[in-house]
Amino acid sequence: MKDASPQTIYLKDYTPFGFRVDEVALTFRLNPSATRVISRIAFRPNPEAEDRRFFLHGEKLKLISASIDGQPVTPEVTAEGLTCEVPDKPFVWEAEVEIDPQANTALEGLYMSNGMYCTQCEAEGFRKITYYPDRPDVMAPFDVRIEGEETVLLSNGNPGARGDGFAEWHDPWPKPAYLFALVAGDLVNHPGSFTTRSGKAVELNVWVRPGDEDKCAFAMESLIKSMKWDEEVYGREYDLDIFNIVAVDDFNMGAMENKGLNIFNSAAVLANPATSTDMNFERIEAIIAHEYFHNWTGNRITCRDWFQLCLKEGLTVFRDSQFTADMRSAAVKRISDVIALRARQFREDNGPLAHPVRPESFVEINNFYTATVYEKGAELIGMLKTLVGDAGYAKALDLYFERHDGDAATIEDWLAVFEGATGRDLSQFKRWYTDAGTPRVKVTDEWADGIYTLHFEQSTPPTPGQTDKPPRVIPIAVGLLGPNGDEVRETQVLEMTEAKQSFRFEGLGAKPVPSILRGFSAPVIVERETDNAERAFLMAHDTDPFNKWEAGRDLARDGLLRMLREGAQPDDRYLDAVQALARDESLDPAFRALALGLPSQDDLAQALHEGGTTPDPQAIYEALETLKHARAEAMQDLAPKLYAGHQVTAPYQPDAEQSGARALANAALGIITRLDGGVLAQTQYDAADNMTQQLAAFSCLLQAGKGEAATRAFYDQWQHDRLVIDKWFMMQIVNAAPDEAAAVAERLTQHPDFSMKNPNRFRATLGALAMNPAGFHHASGEGYRVLADWLIRLDPLNPQTTARMCSAFETWKRYDADRQAKIAAELDRILAVEGLSRDTTEMVSRIRGA
């Protein structure tokens, strides 16, 4: 039956668990449909807790027996867990339960993935394995014994005794249950090793299915780089004798940081040049680093409760961004991060799903693994670092690790460390954690008598449940350029703390051109009246890579909006400026490739909406197509030179230099395809010896309407490789014409290789439909219907993936009445489903209530 009133959990109601756990011993007797889990847990009363009620979480468990200090007990069991009378002194709880991993399609707890046993316990999956206080502030060392016929039996920590049909593991570091992991299967390993700076040898392994051995080397290289970087930059040394990574096909997330046994979605670990693009390699490098960095920022120091999720995730995302910036191009990484932040998090902030970085309440915690918690959470760390400086940041982090190692900490603990290390009062900064929404910063300027003044005014629009938004501290990095393009004031960080604030620059010989929010120093929207002459000037002369890119993006957006609002022609100033930038060989090819990108359809829709115009998805698509064609004609001489000049002849490497060259050459290929109809793209497709080149050419052929033969050839070549076929599904849909996208997606759901039980394949198909905005929002409403149909089918099997994909509907209120009515009907149809999961009910209800 449908749960009509799911319980809301509030941060203000937090109380510590009534008992502490000194040690946990688990025995698993594996069986696909009837695994037995035997637990032995040493509890003692928690002197800091007032409530001593003994409640253990447990869902979908068959209780076989239970005892306290060896004496059988009969607890009261419900669908959420059990309660039992316990002594007011230390005691040992023992229980045996039976679970069915084979039937676990939700991929939470212990489940099967193509014959392999696997776990995913974050956030609340451990309660589907055995009865336990499944909350992050309950930490204990774990001993695990696994009994099974599989050749490889893995768990957290260091290996212990092993023999025919069993293996034992001991994790000496106290951890919450969400970090528990178990993998059992017939796997092969790609071995490696690392010696820590103190001289300890660490055994490394990447475990995969037989046949995937040739896709492990890059993951191992990335792991070793991550371990070395964390020692050098943060002083963090690995603390176990072994580190294992396992690639799993069926996984709801990208990866999981379980202590010493990281479980990865296979798409986030397997790579070789033939099957993986440059972007795949960079993503794998970043995710490997992210999960490894969690060893300290998430594992050794975890979060007290799930409201503090941003404490571990925001900090670790920031750390992996630093790592990628050091390994590759810092400027390109920063711009890429901002593109993603604006596309996902700003959209979240502007809609019905808006919530603070640290939420005050939740119904289903899985629904708060969001861009706000992760990406905006990381931006907050970056702002802190900017405000206190590099030395202050390093001192605060050292104090954080010293003070809270072994703790389940809070945002208050985190900020107190910075206050203690630097002497700053961060009470106003805390509003970034507690107040939802993206601040708007309105900027005006004055020039008189050699004095240039910048006036700033900040405000944050209302969001669901929050209307009063006091001023926040906003670090605004500003530089000033002279009329000849020289920098007359180097970057200075202005700290805005009031609703209105002004800053003076004296001793200038002429009115400067301001470069505001350099490096995107705060996650805000700057509102300033300017013109295309200034944008072109900044695009040509700004020394800050982010603002140089931003000026070009603003120039393109302004022209596109005038095309949409006024029927204007493509802006010659943009076409001239982008050519000048593209041919500038002093600039990084990867940067130039990014600069050739245009505002997204969603970005333009939001800009129209905020300007009081109802966006027409088809008109937006057509305006972009018109500008792209005009640019192709303007660059018809330059594009072939860019393409030829950035061909990589050396053996393939997924490094920054080669990746940047390929990115620029493939951007040029897209431009050329608009004029030659795909002739060069076909040549590249036929000659490609790596997936980056092949996929870029395939995309161009699809966009040119010449992809039918390539579609068949691509499938015939790669049908044996599940991850490449995910690309095949996705490319056909994202490149489909708007009036065909829904039909293409629906047709591909009937393909024999489509499976809604595999999250990667489902996202590659139905998620791809939402990535084709003009197609998804086609006036027929077919995009809405197709996605809703499949979300309804998926929900009983995998509520977590279903709920996350509902966000495709979150911007529905900005469109015309007819589209709103069609979306509302689909949302109502989803909500009317009997037995709809709590995850999906919460998400759809929040979106529908906008």
mmCIF file of C-alpha atoms in Angstrom, residues 340-533:
data_model
loop_
_atom_site.group_PDB
_atom_site.id
_atom_site.type_symbol
_atom_site.label_atom_id
_atom_site.label_comp_id
_atom_site.label_asym_id
_atom_site.label_seq_id
_atom_site.Cartn_x
_atom_site.Cartn_y
_atom_site.Cartn_z
ATOM 1 C CA ALA A 340 28.116 22.363 -14.439
ATOM 2 C CA LEU A 341 27.199 24.402 -11.335
ATOM 3 C CA ARG A 342 25.038 26.799 -13.309
ATOM 4 C CA ALA A 343 23.415 24.027 -15.319
ATOM 5 C CA ARG A 344 22.465 21.900 -12.318
ATOM 6 C CA GLN A 345 22.749 23.802 -9.044
ATOM 7 C CA PHE A 346 21.538 27.233 -10.142
ATOM 8 C CA ARG A 347 18.598 25.467 -11.786
ATOM 9 C CA GLU A 348 17.952 23.673 -8.491
ATOM 10 C CA ASP A 349 18.154 26.945 -6.545
ATOM 11 C CA ASN A 350 15.644 28.578 -8.885
ATOM 12 C CA GLY A 351 12.954 25.906 -8.639
ATOM 13 C CA PRO A 352 10.766 23.857 -6.330
ATOM 14 C CA LEU A 353 13.661 21.617 -5.283
ATOM 15 C CA ALA A 354 15.677 24.489 -3.797
ATOM 16 C CA HIS A 355 17.156 23.727 -0.376
ATOM 17 C CA PRO A 356 20.036 24.953 1.796
ATOM 18 C CA VAL A 357 23.467 23.371 1.520
ATOM 19 C CA ARG A 358 22.626 21.990 4.951
ATOM 20 C CA PRO A 359 18.898 21.193 4.840
ATOM 21 C CA GLU A 360 16.714 21.627 7.900
ATOM 22 C CA SER A 361 14.524 18.602 7.121
ATOM 23 C CA PHE A 362 14.082 15.696 4.745
ATOM 24 C CA VAL A 363 11.664 12.890 4.008
ATOM 25 C CA GLU A 364 13.982 10.614 2.028
ATOM 26 C CA ILE A 365 17.705 11.231 2.479
ATOM 27 C CA ASN A 366 18.528 9.755 -0.938
ATOM 28 C CA ASN A 367 16.810 12.787 -2.473
ATOM 29 C CA PHE A 368 19.383 15.130 -0.933
ATOM 30 C CA TYR A 369 22.359 13.814 -2.856
ATOM 31 C CA THR A 370 22.085 16.965 -4.917
ATOM 32 C CA ALA A 371 24.144 19.543 -6.761
ATOM 33 C CA THR A 372 23.438 21.933 -3.877
ATOM 34 C CA VAL A 373 25.003 19.604 -1.313
ATOM 35 C CA TYR A 374 27.926 18.555 -3.506
ATOM 36 C CA GLU A 375 28.826 21.321 -5.939
ATOM 37 C CA LYS A 376 27.572 24.336 -4.007
ATOM 38 C CA GLY A 377 28.996 22.742 -0.869
ATOM 39 C CA ALA A 378 32.375 22.714 -2.633
ATOM 40 C CA GLU A 379 31.993 26.370 -3.631
ATOM 41 C CA LEU A 380 31.580 27.235 0.048
ATOM 42 C CA ILE A 381 34.906 25.585 0.831
ATOM 43 C CA GLY A 382 36.492 27.592 -1.973
ATOM 44 C CA MET A 383 35.064 30.831 -0.585
ATOM 45 C CA LEU A 384 36.393 30.006 2.877
ATOM 46 C CA LYS A 385 39.838 29.408 1.410
ATOM 47 C CA THR A 386 39.638 32.735 -0.432
ATOM 48 C CA LEU A 387 38.582 34.597 2.718
ATOM 49 C CA VAL A 388 41.222 33.147 5.071
ATOM 50 C CA GLY A 389 44.033 32.715 2.515
ATOM 51 C CA ASP A 390 46.102 29.662 1.673
ATOM 52 C CA ALA A 391 48.023 29.676 4.962
ATOM 53 C CA GLY A 392 44.871 30.094 7.044
ATOM 54 C CA TYR A 393 43.158 27.312 5.131
ATOM 55 C CA ALA A 394 46.085 24.917 5.644
ATOM 56 C CA LYS A 395 46.217 25.729 9.363
ATOM 57 C CA ALA A 396 42.467 25.209 9.748
ATOM 58 C CA LEU A 397 42.546 21.860 7.937
ATOM 59 C CA ASP A 398 45.411 20.611 10.096
ATOM 60 C CA LEU A 399 43.398 21.577 13.169
ATOM 61 C CA TYR A 400 40.298 19.890 11.722
ATOM 62 C CA PHE A 401 42.119 16.571 11.279
ATOM 63 C CA GLU A 402 43.749 16.853 14.705
ATOM 64 C CA ARG A 403 40.601 17.815 16.581
ATOM 65 C CA HIS A 404 38.014 15.592 14.885
ATOM 66 C CA ASP A 405 39.813 12.408 13.803
ATOM 67 C CA GLY A 406 37.440 9.590 14.738
ATOM 68 C CA ASP A 407 34.487 11.964 15.177
ATOM 69 C CA ALA A 408 31.089 12.341 13.599
ATOM 70 C CA ALA A 409 31.224 16.113 13.111
ATOM 71 C CA THR A 410 28.903 18.998 12.205
ATOM 72 C CA ILE A 411 29.072 22.207 10.183
ATOM 73 C CA GLU A 412 29.406 24.045 13.510
ATOM 74 C CA ASP A 413 32.522 21.967 14.256
ATOM 75 C CA TRP A 414 33.895 22.762 10.800
ATOM 76 C CA LEU A 415 33.410 26.514 11.110
ATOM 77 C CA ALA A 416 34.734 26.535 14.687
ATOM 78 C CA VAL A 417 38.002 25.083 13.412
ATOM 79 C CA PHE A 418 38.412 27.989 10.983
ATOM 80 C CA GLU A 419 37.517 30.497 13.675
ATOM 81 C CA GLY A 420 40.028 28.934 16.041
ATOM 82 C CA ALA A 421 42.793 28.751 13.435
ATOM 83 C CA THR A 422 42.335 32.216 11.933
ATOM 84 C CA GLY A 423 40.515 34.310 14.530
ATOM 85 C CA ARG A 424 37.741 35.199 12.066
ATOM 86 C CA ASP A 425 34.076 35.416 13.070
ATOM 87 C CA LEU A 426 32.214 33.177 10.610
ATOM 88 C CA SER A 427 28.704 33.596 11.997
ATOM 89 C CA GLN A 428 27.643 35.538 8.888
ATOM 90 C CA PHE A 429 29.371 33.070 6.572
ATOM 91 C CA LYS A 430 27.261 30.297 8.106
ATOM 92 C CA ARG A 431 24.259 31.703 6.223
ATOM 93 C CA TRP A 432 25.690 30.091 3.116
ATOM 94 C CA TYR A 433 24.950 26.748 4.803
ATOM 95 C CA THR A 434 21.515 27.614 6.172
ATOM 96 C CA ASP A 435 19.946 29.848 3.483
ATOM 97 C CA ALA A 436 18.838 28.441 0.141
ATOM 98 C CA GLY A 437 18.960 30.287 -3.162
ATOM 99 C CA THR A 438 21.502 31.949 -5.409
ATOM 100 C CA PRO A 439 22.332 35.535 -4.374
ATOM 101 C CA ARG A 440 22.030 38.250 -7.000
ATOM 102 C CA VAL A 441 24.682 40.973 -6.900
ATOM 103 C CA LYS A 442 23.716 44.157 -8.729
ATOM 104 C CA VAL A 443 26.721 46.263 -9.754
ATOM 105 C CA THR A 444 26.919 49.913 -10.823
ATOM 106 C CA ASP A 445 29.952 52.180 -11.111
ATOM 107 C CA GLU A 446 31.086 55.811 -10.976
ATOM 108 C CA TRP A 447 34.097 57.647 -12.364
ATOM 109 C CA ALA A 448 35.232 61.105 -11.232
ATOM 110 C CA ASP A 449 38.562 62.851 -10.594
ATOM 111 C CA GLY A 450 40.696 59.742 -10.964
ATOM 112 C CA ILE A 451 38.514 57.777 -8.537
ATOM 113 C CA TYR A 452 36.624 54.729 -9.721
ATOM 114 C CA THR A 453 33.852 53.438 -7.436
ATOM 115 C CA LEU A 454 32.029 50.125 -7.650
ATOM 116 C CA HIS A 455 28.644 49.909 -5.923
ATOM 117 C CA PHE A 456 27.317 46.471 -4.996
ATOM 118 C CA GLU A 457 23.840 45.493 -3.848
ATOM 119 C CA GLN A 458 23.012 41.908 -2.862
ATOM 120 C CA SER A 459 19.691 40.098 -2.553
ATOM 121 C CA THR A 460 18.533 36.480 -2.571
ATOM 122 C CA PRO A 461 15.110 35.576 -3.993
ATOM 123 C CA PRO A 462 12.639 33.633 -1.829
ATOM 124 C CA THR A 463 12.836 29.838 -1.981
ATOM 125 C CA PRO A 464 10.423 27.166 -0.706
ATOM 126 C CA GLY A 465 10.107 27.651 3.058
ATOM 127 C CA GLN A 466 12.454 30.651 3.175
ATOM 128 C CA THR A 467 11.632 34.274 2.413
ATOM 129 C CA ASP A 468 13.867 36.388 4.683
ATOM 130 C CA LYS A 469 17.452 36.215 3.398
ATOM 131 C CA PRO A 470 19.853 38.486 5.334
ATOM 132 C CA PRO A 471 23.076 39.608 3.621
ATOM 133 C CA ARG A 472 25.873 37.065 3.325
ATOM 134 C CA VAL A 473 29.600 37.612 3.187
ATOM 135 C CA ILE A 474 30.526 37.439 -0.503
ATOM 136 C CA PRO A 475 34.168 37.457 -1.647
ATOM 137 C CA ILE A 476 34.226 39.319 -4.977
ATOM 138 C CA ALA A 477 37.545 39.117 -6.839
ATOM 139 C CA VAL A 478 38.005 42.238 -8.990
ATOM 140 C CA GLY A 479 40.673 43.452 -11.398
ATOM 141 C CA LEU A 480 40.746 46.657 -13.461
ATOM 142 C CA LEU A 481 41.878 47.030 -17.070
ATOM 143 C CA GLY A 482 42.985 50.277 -18.715
ATOM 144 C CA PRO A 483 41.603 51.505 -22.049
ATOM 145 C CA ASN A 484 44.568 49.940 -23.886
ATOM 146 C CA GLY A 485 43.943 46.528 -22.316
ATOM 147 C CA ASP A 486 46.707 46.687 -19.697
ATOM 148 C CA GLU A 487 45.857 45.593 -16.179
ATOM 149 C CA VAL A 488 45.947 48.718 -13.981
ATOM 150 C CA ARG A 489 44.820 46.947 -10.788
ATOM 151 C CA GLU A 490 45.677 43.312 -10.163
ATOM 152 C CA THR A 491 43.111 40.990 -8.675
ATOM 153 C CA GLN A 492 41.844 42.153 -5.284
ATOM 154 C CA VAL A 493 39.260 40.317 -3.176
ATOM 155 C CA LEU A 494 36.521 42.659 -1.969
ATOM 156 C CA GLU A 495 34.567 41.332 1.007
ATOM 157 C CA MET A 496 30.929 42.286 0.718
ATOM 158 C CA THR A 497 29.118 41.941 4.048
ATOM 159 C CA GLU A 498 26.254 44.439 3.776
ATOM 160 C CA ALA A 499 23.141 44.607 1.642
ATOM 161 C CA LYS A 500 24.696 47.629 -0.102
ATOM 162 C CA GLN A 501 28.397 48.379 -0.192
ATOM 163 C CA SER A 502 30.824 50.489 -2.237
ATOM 164 C CA PHE A 503 34.552 50.195 -2.927
ATOM 165 C CA ARG A 504 36.849 53.001 -4.214
ATOM 166 C CA PHE A 505 39.929 52.733 -6.417
ATOM 167 C CA GLU A 506 42.063 55.867 -6.486
ATOM 168 C CA GLY A 507 44.944 57.186 -8.563
ATOM 169 C CA LEU A 508 43.742 56.032 -11.963
ATOM 170 C CA GLY A 509 44.556 57.953 -15.122
ATOM 171 C CA ALA A 510 41.445 56.928 -17.062
ATOM 172 C CA LYS A 511 38.175 55.197 -16.446
ATOM 173 C CA PRO A 512 38.949 51.458 -16.229
ATOM 174 C CA VAL A 513 37.026 48.469 -17.450
ATOM 175 C CA PRO A 514 36.167 46.249 -14.456
ATOM 176 C CA SER A 515 36.729 42.503 -14.441
ATOM 177 C CA ILE A 516 34.288 41.378 -11.743
ATOM 178 C CA LEU A 517 34.015 38.008 -9.973
ATOM 179 C CA ARG A 518 37.313 36.727 -11.293
ATOM 180 C CA GLY A 519 37.718 32.987 -11.018
ATOM 181 C CA PHE A 520 34.020 32.901 -10.116
ATOM 182 C CA SER A 521 35.002 33.741 -6.543
ATOM 183 C CA ALA A 522 31.456 33.206 -5.214
ATOM 184 C CA PRO A 523 28.412 31.242 -6.480
ATOM 185 C CA VAL A 524 26.320 34.321 -7.273
ATOM 186 C CA ILE A 525 24.642 35.917 -10.281
ATOM 187 C CA VAL A 526 26.157 39.298 -11.191
ATOM 188 C CA GLU A 527 23.686 41.779 -12.658
ATOM 189 C CA ARG A 528 25.351 44.720 -14.386
ATOM 190 C CA GLU A 529 24.348 46.818 -17.355
ATOM 191 C CA THR A 530 27.076 46.609 -19.954
ATOM 192 C CA ASP A 531 27.400 46.419 -23.720
ATOM 193 C CA ASN A 532 28.908 44.164 -26.311
ATOM 194 C CA ALA A 533 31.828 46.514 -26.891
#
